[in-house]
XYZ file of C-alpha atoms in Angstrom:
671
model
C 103.597 117.225 125.855
C 105.797 120.223 126.533
C 104.849 122.764 129.145
C 103.167 125.712 127.458
C 105.420 128.129 129.265
C 108.551 126.593 127.768
C 110.102 128.935 125.226
C 110.839 127.216 121.939
C 113.056 129.615 119.967
C 112.397 129.726 116.249
C 115.993 129.610 115.091
C 118.205 127.325 113.089
C 120.899 125.311 114.808
C 124.416 124.416 113.654
C 124.824 121.509 111.269
C 127.110 119.888 113.834
C 124.148 119.493 116.205
C 122.943 116.599 114.055
C 124.561 113.623 115.753
C 123.840 111.391 112.771
C 126.377 113.406 110.799
C 129.246 112.660 113.189
C 130.562 109.701 111.133
C 130.729 111.992 108.093
C 132.462 114.973 109.666
C 135.570 114.465 107.541
C 133.516 114.408 104.353
C 131.698 117.585 105.378
C 135.060 119.206 106.052
C 136.228 118.042 102.630
C 133.188 119.682 101.035
C 133.966 122.950 102.780
C 137.594 122.708 101.668
C 136.590 121.881 98.115
C 134.489 125.049 97.916
C 137.440 127.137 99.157
C 139.875 125.520 96.761
C 137.517 125.867 93.797
C 136.944 129.529 94.560
C 140.704 130.100 94.681
C 141.151 128.238 91.411
C 138.554 130.482 89.759
C 139.753 133.786 91.192
C 143.449 132.905 91.567
C 143.260 134.869 94.790
C 143.318 138.142 92.830
C 139.649 139.094 92.851
C 136.449 138.437 94.738
C 134.222 135.612 93.589
C 131.394 138.086 92.948
C 133.701 140.003 90.585
C 134.643 136.771 88.839
C 130.906 136.193 88.263
C 130.676 138.997 85.720
C 130.982 137.136 82.444
C 127.848 138.890 81.220
C 129.793 142.159 81.188
C 132.552 140.684 79.004
C 130.860 138.177 76.717
C 128.008 139.066 74.425
C 127.364 142.429 72.788
C 128.578 145.590 74.556
C 129.386 149.192 73.709
C 133.098 149.556 72.911
C 132.767 153.301 72.377
C 130.160 155.711 71.023
C 130.195 154.242 67.527
C 131.131 150.580 67.915
C 129.984 147.394 69.573
C 132.370 144.738 70.810
C 131.141 141.162 70.670
C 132.796 138.205 72.390
C 131.997 134.523 72.519
C 133.558 131.404 74.025
C 133.724 128.530 71.544
C 136.886 126.474 72.167
C 136.322 123.919 69.402
C 135.433 126.506 66.769
C 137.691 127.246 63.816
C 135.727 130.364 62.946
C 132.795 132.489 64.140
C 130.885 134.855 61.835
C 128.141 137.271 62.837
C 125.259 137.308 60.375
C 121.911 139.054 60.422
C 119.399 141.164 58.589
C 122.227 143.652 57.964
C 123.732 141.208 55.440
C 120.607 139.301 54.438
C 121.976 136.388 56.509
C 124.741 135.857 53.960
C 127.828 134.404 55.652
C 130.065 135.826 52.962
C 128.958 139.336 53.875
C 128.960 138.757 57.598
C 131.379 140.006 60.230
C 134.170 137.585 61.071
C 135.383 137.280 64.653
C 139.068 136.852 65.397
C 140.504 134.457 67.965
C 141.893 135.886 71.212
C 143.051 132.555 72.586
C 141.571 130.111 75.124
C 138.560 129.646 72.877
C 137.482 133.294 73.017
C 136.378 135.076 69.829
C 135.972 138.838 69.360
C 134.670 141.302 66.781
C 134.108 145.054 66.616
C 130.954 146.150 64.804
C 129.689 149.603 63.860
C 126.574 150.442 65.853
C 124.991 151.590 62.612
C 125.323 148.024 61.338
C 123.522 146.582 64.365
C 121.083 149.231 65.595
C 118.571 148.677 68.374
C 116.118 145.978 67.275
C 118.403 144.421 64.657
C 118.339 140.632 64.353
C 121.507 138.543 64.290
C 122.990 135.146 65.027
C 126.290 133.344 64.665
C 127.583 130.968 62.037
C 130.011 128.770 63.961
C 132.558 126.644 62.067
C 134.277 123.596 63.546
C 136.372 120.726 62.161
C 134.150 118.921 59.695
C 131.061 121.089 60.086
C 129.261 124.343 60.766
C 125.957 125.568 62.144
C 123.855 128.563 63.090
C 123.895 129.407 66.781
C 122.541 132.063 69.111
C 125.104 133.870 71.281
C 125.411 132.182 74.658
C 125.066 135.518 76.468
C 122.269 136.875 74.259
C 120.085 139.245 76.302
C 117.173 139.280 73.902
C 115.927 136.428 71.732
C 112.808 136.612 69.568
C 110.858 134.104 67.519
C 109.630 134.813 64.018
C 105.834 134.313 64.053
C 105.875 132.805 60.546
C 108.968 130.627 60.465
C 109.109 130.060 64.263
C 112.891 130.507 64.031
C 114.604 132.110 67.036
C 117.191 134.842 66.539
C 119.115 137.166 68.814
C 118.070 140.795 68.836
C 120.082 143.898 69.690
C 118.357 145.462 72.679
C 119.652 148.910 73.585
C 116.654 151.267 73.855
C 117.354 154.995 73.877
C 115.473 155.354 77.160
C 116.223 152.296 79.295
C 114.112 151.579 82.336
C 114.707 153.970 85.225
C 114.212 152.245 88.553
C 111.781 154.190 90.722
C 110.950 152.131 93.780
C 113.142 150.866 96.618
C 113.517 147.155 97.171
C 111.375 145.990 100.122
C 113.272 144.358 102.983
C 113.149 140.561 103.054
C 110.310 139.193 105.180
C 111.270 136.927 108.051
C 108.557 134.526 106.899
C 108.068 134.527 103.110
C 104.481 134.098 101.934
C 105.140 133.095 98.330
C 102.750 133.332 95.402
C 104.113 131.040 92.700
C 103.028 132.359 89.316
C 103.444 131.872 85.592
C 103.070 135.106 83.633
C 101.934 133.417 80.431
C 99.021 131.543 81.970
C 97.954 134.305 84.352
C 95.267 135.546 81.952
C 91.693 134.307 81.787
C 91.659 134.618 78.007
C 92.959 131.653 76.028
C 96.294 133.184 75.066
C 99.749 133.977 76.409
C 99.834 136.690 79.043
C 102.408 139.478 79.142
C 104.741 141.005 81.734
C 102.886 144.346 81.608
C 99.504 142.674 82.022
C 100.784 140.737 85.001
C 102.128 143.927 86.550
C 98.834 145.741 86.006
C 96.316 143.041 86.899
C 98.013 140.391 89.010
C 100.423 142.225 91.294
C 97.673 144.241 93.057
C 95.649 141.057 93.493
C 98.620 139.251 95.020
C 99.456 142.116 97.361
C 95.844 142.529 98.478
C 95.639 138.800 99.188
C 98.435 139.136 101.756
C 101.380 137.527 100.014
C 104.752 139.258 100.327
C 106.761 137.434 97.648
C 106.094 136.583 94.006
C 107.903 133.602 92.527
C 107.942 133.826 88.738
C 108.296 130.710 86.641
C 109.528 130.414 83.052
C 111.278 133.789 82.932
C 114.321 132.635 80.954
C 113.823 132.012 77.252
C 112.695 128.515 76.315
C 111.839 127.371 72.777
C 108.899 125.145 73.746
C 106.168 126.937 75.699
C 104.841 123.628 76.987
C 108.076 122.939 78.879
C 106.766 125.307 81.587
C 110.099 127.120 81.264
C 112.187 124.186 82.452
C 113.977 123.587 79.129
C 115.953 126.818 79.041
C 117.795 127.767 75.871
C 118.980 131.330 76.525
C 119.942 131.889 80.137
C 120.442 135.651 79.910
C 117.294 136.477 77.921
C 113.838 137.002 79.435
C 111.278 135.123 77.382
C 110.171 137.448 74.595
C 106.765 135.747 74.409
C 105.898 137.723 77.566
C 107.343 141.060 76.446
C 110.587 143.018 76.397
C 113.331 143.178 79.029
C 111.995 146.640 79.918
C 108.568 145.112 80.514
C 110.055 142.654 82.992
C 111.893 145.465 84.765
C 108.631 147.368 84.972
C 106.991 144.309 86.535
C 109.698 144.019 89.188
C 109.628 147.756 89.872
C 105.849 147.720 90.333
C 106.066 144.707 92.612
C 108.510 146.626 94.780
C 106.105 149.582 94.788
C 103.461 147.292 96.273
C 105.854 145.894 98.863
C 106.258 142.589 97.032
C 109.590 140.871 96.591
C 110.252 139.028 93.318
C 112.174 135.780 93.021
C 112.536 133.734 89.856
C 113.077 130.097 89.047
C 116.735 129.426 88.281
C 117.162 126.378 86.061
C 120.809 125.406 86.429
C 120.140 121.700 86.768
C 119.929 121.100 83.012
C 119.381 122.812 79.654
C 117.398 122.224 76.490
C 119.178 119.966 74.016
C 118.333 122.129 70.992
C 121.373 122.948 68.883
C 120.444 126.233 67.210
C 118.632 127.915 70.112
C 120.528 126.525 73.065
C 123.977 125.528 74.295
C 124.028 121.951 72.999
C 126.746 121.384 70.379
C 127.408 125.119 70.354
C 130.963 124.698 69.082
C 130.308 121.362 67.413
C 131.007 119.302 70.535
C 128.581 117.967 73.103
C 130.954 118.631 75.990
C 131.522 122.378 75.865
C 129.062 123.062 78.688
C 127.903 119.548 79.450
C 129.326 116.194 80.438
C 130.571 114.057 77.577
C 128.821 110.806 76.796
C 125.752 109.389 78.549
C 126.359 111.430 81.692
C 125.648 114.577 79.710
C 122.118 113.524 78.821
C 119.147 113.324 81.196
C 116.940 110.639 79.689
C 113.936 111.329 81.915
C 113.970 115.042 81.101
C 115.340 114.833 77.532
C 117.877 117.533 78.335
C 121.593 118.221 78.752
C 123.422 118.058 82.101
C 125.993 120.713 83.006
C 129.558 119.753 83.904
C 130.066 121.657 87.181
C 133.732 120.725 87.337
C 134.688 122.992 84.397
C 135.769 126.541 85.313
C 134.151 127.957 82.171
C 130.802 126.393 83.082
C 131.056 127.776 86.598
C 131.876 131.177 85.102
C 128.773 131.001 82.921
C 126.384 129.867 85.663
C 127.731 132.124 88.419
C 127.553 135.075 86.045
C 123.968 134.117 85.298
C 123.164 134.342 89.014
C 124.630 137.817 89.229
C 123.104 139.015 85.959
C 119.492 138.686 87.103
C 120.293 140.499 90.348
C 122.158 143.316 88.612
C 120.038 143.784 85.522
C 116.507 143.042 86.730
C 116.732 143.699 90.483
C 115.187 140.325 91.292
C 115.276 139.498 94.972
C 116.448 135.924 94.791
C 115.996 132.526 93.232
C 114.322 129.187 93.625
C 116.947 126.706 92.438
C 115.087 124.048 90.499
C 115.942 120.368 90.309
C 118.722 120.262 92.881
C 118.210 116.544 93.487
C 118.973 115.926 89.820
C 122.114 118.048 90.082
C 123.713 116.508 93.133
C 123.320 112.795 92.358
C 124.831 111.022 89.386
C 121.621 109.023 88.917
C 119.608 112.249 89.410
C 117.941 110.701 92.450
C 115.607 108.727 90.201
C 114.145 105.678 91.881
C 116.028 106.396 95.097
C 114.494 106.067 98.531
C 116.752 108.176 100.717
C 116.670 106.261 103.979
C 120.342 106.167 104.992
C 122.760 109.031 105.692
C 125.444 107.136 103.795
C 123.559 107.919 100.584
C 124.440 111.596 101.087
C 128.156 110.864 100.981
C 128.639 107.881 98.685
C 129.968 107.718 95.126
C 126.563 108.624 93.695
C 126.968 112.225 94.905
C 128.273 114.798 92.432
C 130.546 116.808 94.721
C 131.199 119.327 91.946
C 127.503 120.182 91.874
C 127.449 120.766 95.629
C 130.500 122.990 95.265
C 128.769 124.989 92.556
C 125.702 125.499 94.760
C 127.887 126.749 97.611
C 129.665 129.179 95.300
C 126.386 130.337 93.754
C 124.978 131.168 97.162
C 128.138 133.057 98.042
C 127.930 135.145 94.874
C 124.245 135.885 95.349
C 124.560 136.870 98.996
C 127.664 138.954 98.336
C 126.047 140.913 95.513
C 122.744 141.218 97.367
C 122.936 140.348 101.080
C 119.140 140.627 101.246
C 118.563 138.167 98.399
C 116.742 134.922 99.139
C 117.703 131.499 97.809
C 115.433 128.458 97.992
C 116.498 124.882 97.305
C 114.178 122.389 95.647
C 115.466 119.011 96.809
C 113.469 115.893 97.553
C 116.367 113.820 98.904
C 116.890 115.609 102.213
C 120.588 116.240 101.562
C 122.010 117.576 104.869
C 123.663 120.962 104.750
C 121.773 122.617 101.913
C 120.783 125.388 104.310
C 124.023 125.410 106.289
C 126.980 127.768 105.725
C 129.589 126.627 103.210
C 132.346 126.776 105.826
C 130.621 123.879 107.627
C 130.256 121.820 104.452
C 126.879 123.264 103.504
C 125.573 125.095 100.450
C 124.281 128.275 102.083
C 120.640 128.286 100.957
C 118.269 130.454 102.972
C 115.387 127.976 102.670
C 114.516 124.594 101.326
C 111.096 123.500 100.096
C 109.358 121.006 102.380
C 108.476 118.751 99.467
C 107.391 115.837 101.630
C 104.411 117.795 102.959
C 102.549 117.914 99.659
C 103.328 114.241 99.002
C 101.839 113.374 102.375
C 98.661 115.369 101.741
C 97.986 113.642 98.454
C 98.641 110.237 100.020
C 96.091 111.087 102.706
C 93.531 111.923 100.049
C 93.791 108.329 98.819
C 92.728 106.988 102.235
C 89.512 107.214 104.248
C 89.285 110.161 106.622
C 88.617 107.703 109.428
C 92.062 106.193 108.863
C 93.999 109.463 109.002
C 96.686 109.549 111.657
C 96.968 112.838 113.503
C 100.362 111.829 114.821
C 101.522 110.961 111.335
C 100.257 114.282 109.999
C 101.918 116.234 112.814
C 105.188 114.411 112.241
C 105.190 115.161 108.523
C 104.264 118.811 109.015
C 106.925 119.468 111.650
C 109.669 116.995 110.710
C 112.452 119.250 109.475
C 116.156 119.642 109.951
C 117.111 121.962 112.802
C 119.921 123.499 110.749
C 117.773 125.005 108.008
C 114.611 126.943 107.345
C 111.868 125.414 105.235
C 108.913 126.565 103.183
C 105.788 124.408 103.295
C 102.945 124.096 100.828
C 99.911 121.931 100.198
C 100.399 122.019 96.440
C 102.465 123.909 93.905
C 102.330 123.786 90.111
C 103.631 120.201 90.090
C 100.407 118.626 91.309
C 98.281 120.115 88.501
C 100.500 119.497 85.481
C 99.072 117.147 82.840
C 98.073 113.855 84.402
C 97.573 115.330 87.872
C 94.885 117.242 89.700
C 94.706 120.106 92.132
C 93.783 119.211 95.693
C 90.207 120.407 95.343
C 89.775 118.577 92.037
C 91.110 115.428 93.693
C 88.602 115.865 96.529
C 85.583 116.679 94.353
C 86.278 114.887 91.069
C 83.274 115.322 88.736
C 81.382 117.369 91.317
C 83.812 120.167 90.568
C 81.629 120.707 87.485
C 78.205 120.178 89.062
C 78.238 121.222 92.713
C 80.243 124.429 93.145
C 77.165 126.630 93.063
C 76.300 128.152 96.449
C 72.870 126.484 96.383
C 74.298 123.003 95.751
C 74.445 120.475 98.545
C 76.628 117.397 98.524
C 78.558 115.424 101.120
C 81.488 115.212 98.734
C 81.396 118.964 98.222
C 81.208 119.729 101.949
C 84.154 117.420 102.620
C 86.229 118.954 99.847
C 85.602 122.558 100.858
C 86.318 121.826 104.529
C 89.515 119.842 103.971
C 90.840 122.372 101.464
C 90.709 125.025 104.199
C 92.017 122.827 106.997
C 94.961 121.587 104.938
C 96.088 125.090 104.069
C 95.695 126.461 107.565
C 97.599 123.683 109.314
C 100.324 123.651 106.632
C 100.907 127.382 106.995
C 100.662 127.325 110.800
C 103.262 124.559 111.176
C 105.625 125.747 108.417
C 109.312 126.032 109.207
C 109.543 129.658 108.157
C 107.511 130.235 105.025
C 104.482 129.201 102.991
C 103.896 128.827 99.241
C 100.827 128.695 97.016
C 100.523 128.292 93.252
C 98.336 130.913 91.621
C 94.672 130.040 91.609
C 95.014 127.155 94.034
C 94.086 129.471 96.898
C 90.495 129.323 95.652
C 90.615 125.751 94.393
C 91.162 126.415 90.686
C 89.530 123.567 88.765
C 91.028 120.964 86.506
C 94.680 120.660 85.531
C 97.399 122.539 83.672
C 98.016 121.643 80.063
C 99.977 123.868 77.730
C 99.170 124.038 74.012
C 100.592 121.045 72.194
C 99.785 118.796 69.292
C 97.938 116.381 71.574
C 95.351 119.000 72.576
C 95.172 120.705 69.179
C 97.355 123.563 70.471
C 94.677 124.737 72.864
C 95.204 127.324 75.621
C 92.072 126.246 77.465
C 93.982 124.686 80.366
C 96.934 127.073 80.246
C 95.140 129.989 81.919
C 93.599 131.018 85.223
C 89.862 131.626 85.546
C 89.913 134.482 88.061
C 86.217 135.182 87.509
C 85.376 131.966 89.348
C 86.731 133.425 92.589
C 84.994 136.735 91.990
C 81.519 135.331 91.339
C 79.115 135.507 94.284
C 77.132 132.465 93.137
C 80.062 130.031 93.316
C 81.870 128.521 96.298
C 85.309 129.454 94.993
C 84.730 132.824 96.658
C 84.633 131.123 100.070
C 88.011 129.460 99.625
C 89.478 132.707 98.317
C 88.133 134.588 101.345
C 89.588 131.994 103.709
C 93.022 132.247 102.126
C 92.973 136.015 102.552
C 91.823 135.750 106.168
C 94.585 133.216 106.890
C 97.232 135.524 105.447
C 95.795 138.496 107.321
C 96.416 136.489 110.479
C 99.925 135.705 109.246
C 100.669 139.375 108.621
C 99.211 140.692 111.885
C 100.339 138.039 114.365
C 103.522 136.726 112.664
C 103.474 133.343 114.456
C 106.007 131.763 112.080
C 108.582 134.331 113.123
C 108.144 133.923 116.876
C 108.469 130.286 117.814
C 108.169 126.716 116.663
C 104.776 125.003 116.933
C 104.239 123.232 120.244
C 101.856 120.279 120.307
C 99.217 120.319 123.025
C 96.844 117.528 122.102
C 97.178 114.922 119.359
C 94.353 112.395 119.434
C 94.137 109.827 116.663
C 90.854 108.353 117.868
C 89.084 111.707 117.994
C 90.942 113.103 114.929
C 91.835 116.184 116.969
C 95.094 118.091 116.709
C 95.818 121.119 118.913
C 98.991 123.189 119.078
C 100.261 126.619 120.062
C 102.517 128.907 118.088
C 103.498 132.511 118.623
C 100.678 133.185 121.070
C 97.984 131.624 118.883
C 96.178 128.377 119.686
C 95.255 126.228 116.673
C 92.467 123.665 117.162
C 91.730 121.167 114.384
C 88.989 118.554 114.257
C 89.484 116.369 111.175
C 86.718 113.942 112.174
C 84.240 113.565 109.297
C 81.189 113.282 111.554
C 81.854 113.840 115.244
C 81.711 117.298 116.811
C 82.854 117.958 120.363
C 80.421 120.227 122.262
C 82.806 120.973 125.117
C 86.329 119.966 124.167
C 88.812 120.635 126.953
C 92.017 122.290 125.756
C 95.111 123.022 127.797
C 95.954 126.725 127.612
C 97.866 129.500 129.276
C 95.800 131.272 131.952
C 93.603 134.099 130.697
C 90.861 134.819 128.206
C 90.797 134.075 124.491
C 88.903 135.351 121.493
C 88.250 133.747 118.158
C 90.817 134.893 115.587
C 89.769 132.581 112.740
C 86.979 130.069 112.241
C 87.004 127.872 109.145
C 83.288 127.122 109.708
C 82.214 130.762 109.325
C 79.602 131.406 106.588
C 81.922 133.772 104.717
C 84.235 130.779 104.238
C 81.454 128.452 103.109
C 81.047 126.915 106.567
C 77.956 126.004 108.586
C 78.209 128.775 111.196
C 78.278 126.373 114.127
C 80.556 128.503 116.322
C 79.387 131.840 117.749
C 81.835 134.463 116.426
C 82.003 136.888 119.378
C 82.370 134.530 122.315
C 85.188 134.741 124.834
C 86.918 131.632 126.172
C 88.266 131.942 129.718
C 90.506 129.393 131.374
C 89.599 127.532 134.532
C 92.167 125.921 136.803
C 91.896 122.403 138.200
C 94.473 119.831 139.243
C 97.238 122.334 138.508
C 96.166 122.804 134.896
C 94.602 125.742 133.079
C 92.078 124.774 130.427
C 89.362 126.213 128.266
C 86.308 124.436 126.898
C 85.519 124.880 123.231
C 82.810 123.697 120.893
C 84.843 122.030 118.132
C 82.654 120.996 115.179
C 83.584 118.252 112.753
C 85.984 119.175 109.947
C 86.594 122.562 111.487
C 89.618 124.573 112.555
C 89.586 127.360 115.126
C 92.355 129.799 115.938
C 92.226 131.437 119.358
C 94.172 134.487 120.405
C 94.998 135.249 124.010
C 93.651 138.625 125.083
C 95.505 141.341 127.029
C 98.910 139.679 126.758
């Protein structure tokens, strides 16, 4: 046990401090050099990388002058590209032919009167031996016909574009992230909209104490049930939620409330649809993706980008910049990084040896892309936040690119949620406090992490939320405030304890998926043929948390109280957690962080009437009590008592009544 007076700075350390990486120093140096060389190859030393990442200002539809559009597309295998639309009744013979500029680039000038705001259009692409309808790769608006379900591009140039009104809030040192899906954020059985989310959800999120909203499924995707992970149109916000102006309004209103907005960035793969997406755009399978089997992700039924091609890097880097420039988003959660950086996508791999991070299974081009993407993002918006979703533990994701890293600001602590759900499969009596502490605090010193008990992944079809896992069928029968059940009491208590200890030990940030803060029941299932296209499980029942006769209110109140503590005391920003007492036999875990003392008793039955706890000299008051009645507890701890240390044998201690399945947070007074 460390001395409580030792200062444990909450800062990241250089990648070189990891002695296990010493045998791979040359390979790390090679990664850093590869990023430099690739950047030079892309920019030819004549422009900045952030300026190179501006393909969205060249390709696609843009104003050439007051009366004409200019349209450009990259289709290297094409022998011809024709613009068709409602202006010509979709007749190719009456369409507008593009002319070749060289290097696979096609261009056409079009009268604005031919393609006014709201007009529908697409491309007829011709290639040796075939042809097909395609949507422009840089289309900024794509809509689906409600009758035919066909997707088409739409000209989107409103006379009064959105005028940004509110300044961007500064980035929080410790992000408190509310992961949300706009479409399923309604209680009604339908698809929600950007404007509804801005009106109804943003105030709720801000009042709850979160400082960051992470939006899923923003980019257009043909199949709603893909949860937004099979992207077809990377530059188009999903029209099922509203217009681009509606999304800008959402972001602007979030900023008004002091909320930052980050979005999921799906650059790990793309939908394999031909007409809507990038697959076989110019008649080949290898324009954007790897040729042959390497270009197809069997587990995800999607296409895999070829990060070694300059044109692909141009497309993806421009996509990073586009969302920053056009929609003022404040950063990205990069999805599926494990799949990107390993040739076998990390499937079936147990990453137990550092050599696995440097062997022939690693896609070095993907790592280079991630380093360049972070450079573009942080150059365009130095305050932007990037988060890596990687389950492999690849060293350097959060380290600077000049040291062989990728430059992410945070990585998700994905092992934490896995550990919680493994614990739920074992008896409480068998839980290891040392094992739990290790999993909660085991993180690389060279990067910041964001912890969570559960995100959307745990509740997707076939899974359950944590509370549903704890309660099972009693979720339907025992959540009334008058109900009594040992299973219910266990579930409510552990739901609170898990969230509190996960937040309190987090590397730098904490994440929650919408509704899970109050134990949203059941699972997530989007409308599909197998459920008769029902929206019943693709929504959030907010009324459950608002009802005074149900116990969901208690979990909701606890989450808000926990985040109030986070926003007033800021322990995650001050220091790392320091263990004081870890007792497997008693199921007690005590630690200090940022001037707060966290006391956990996970024992299912045993309470400790006078538990001695090592503390700094002085008096303490109760800052949070999971057993309080307002949180659905049994009110076993007097709320207004003061705990004063006594000194004996050179140690300062306090004595605390620590009930079973209870967590207390004590704050030192008069510091």
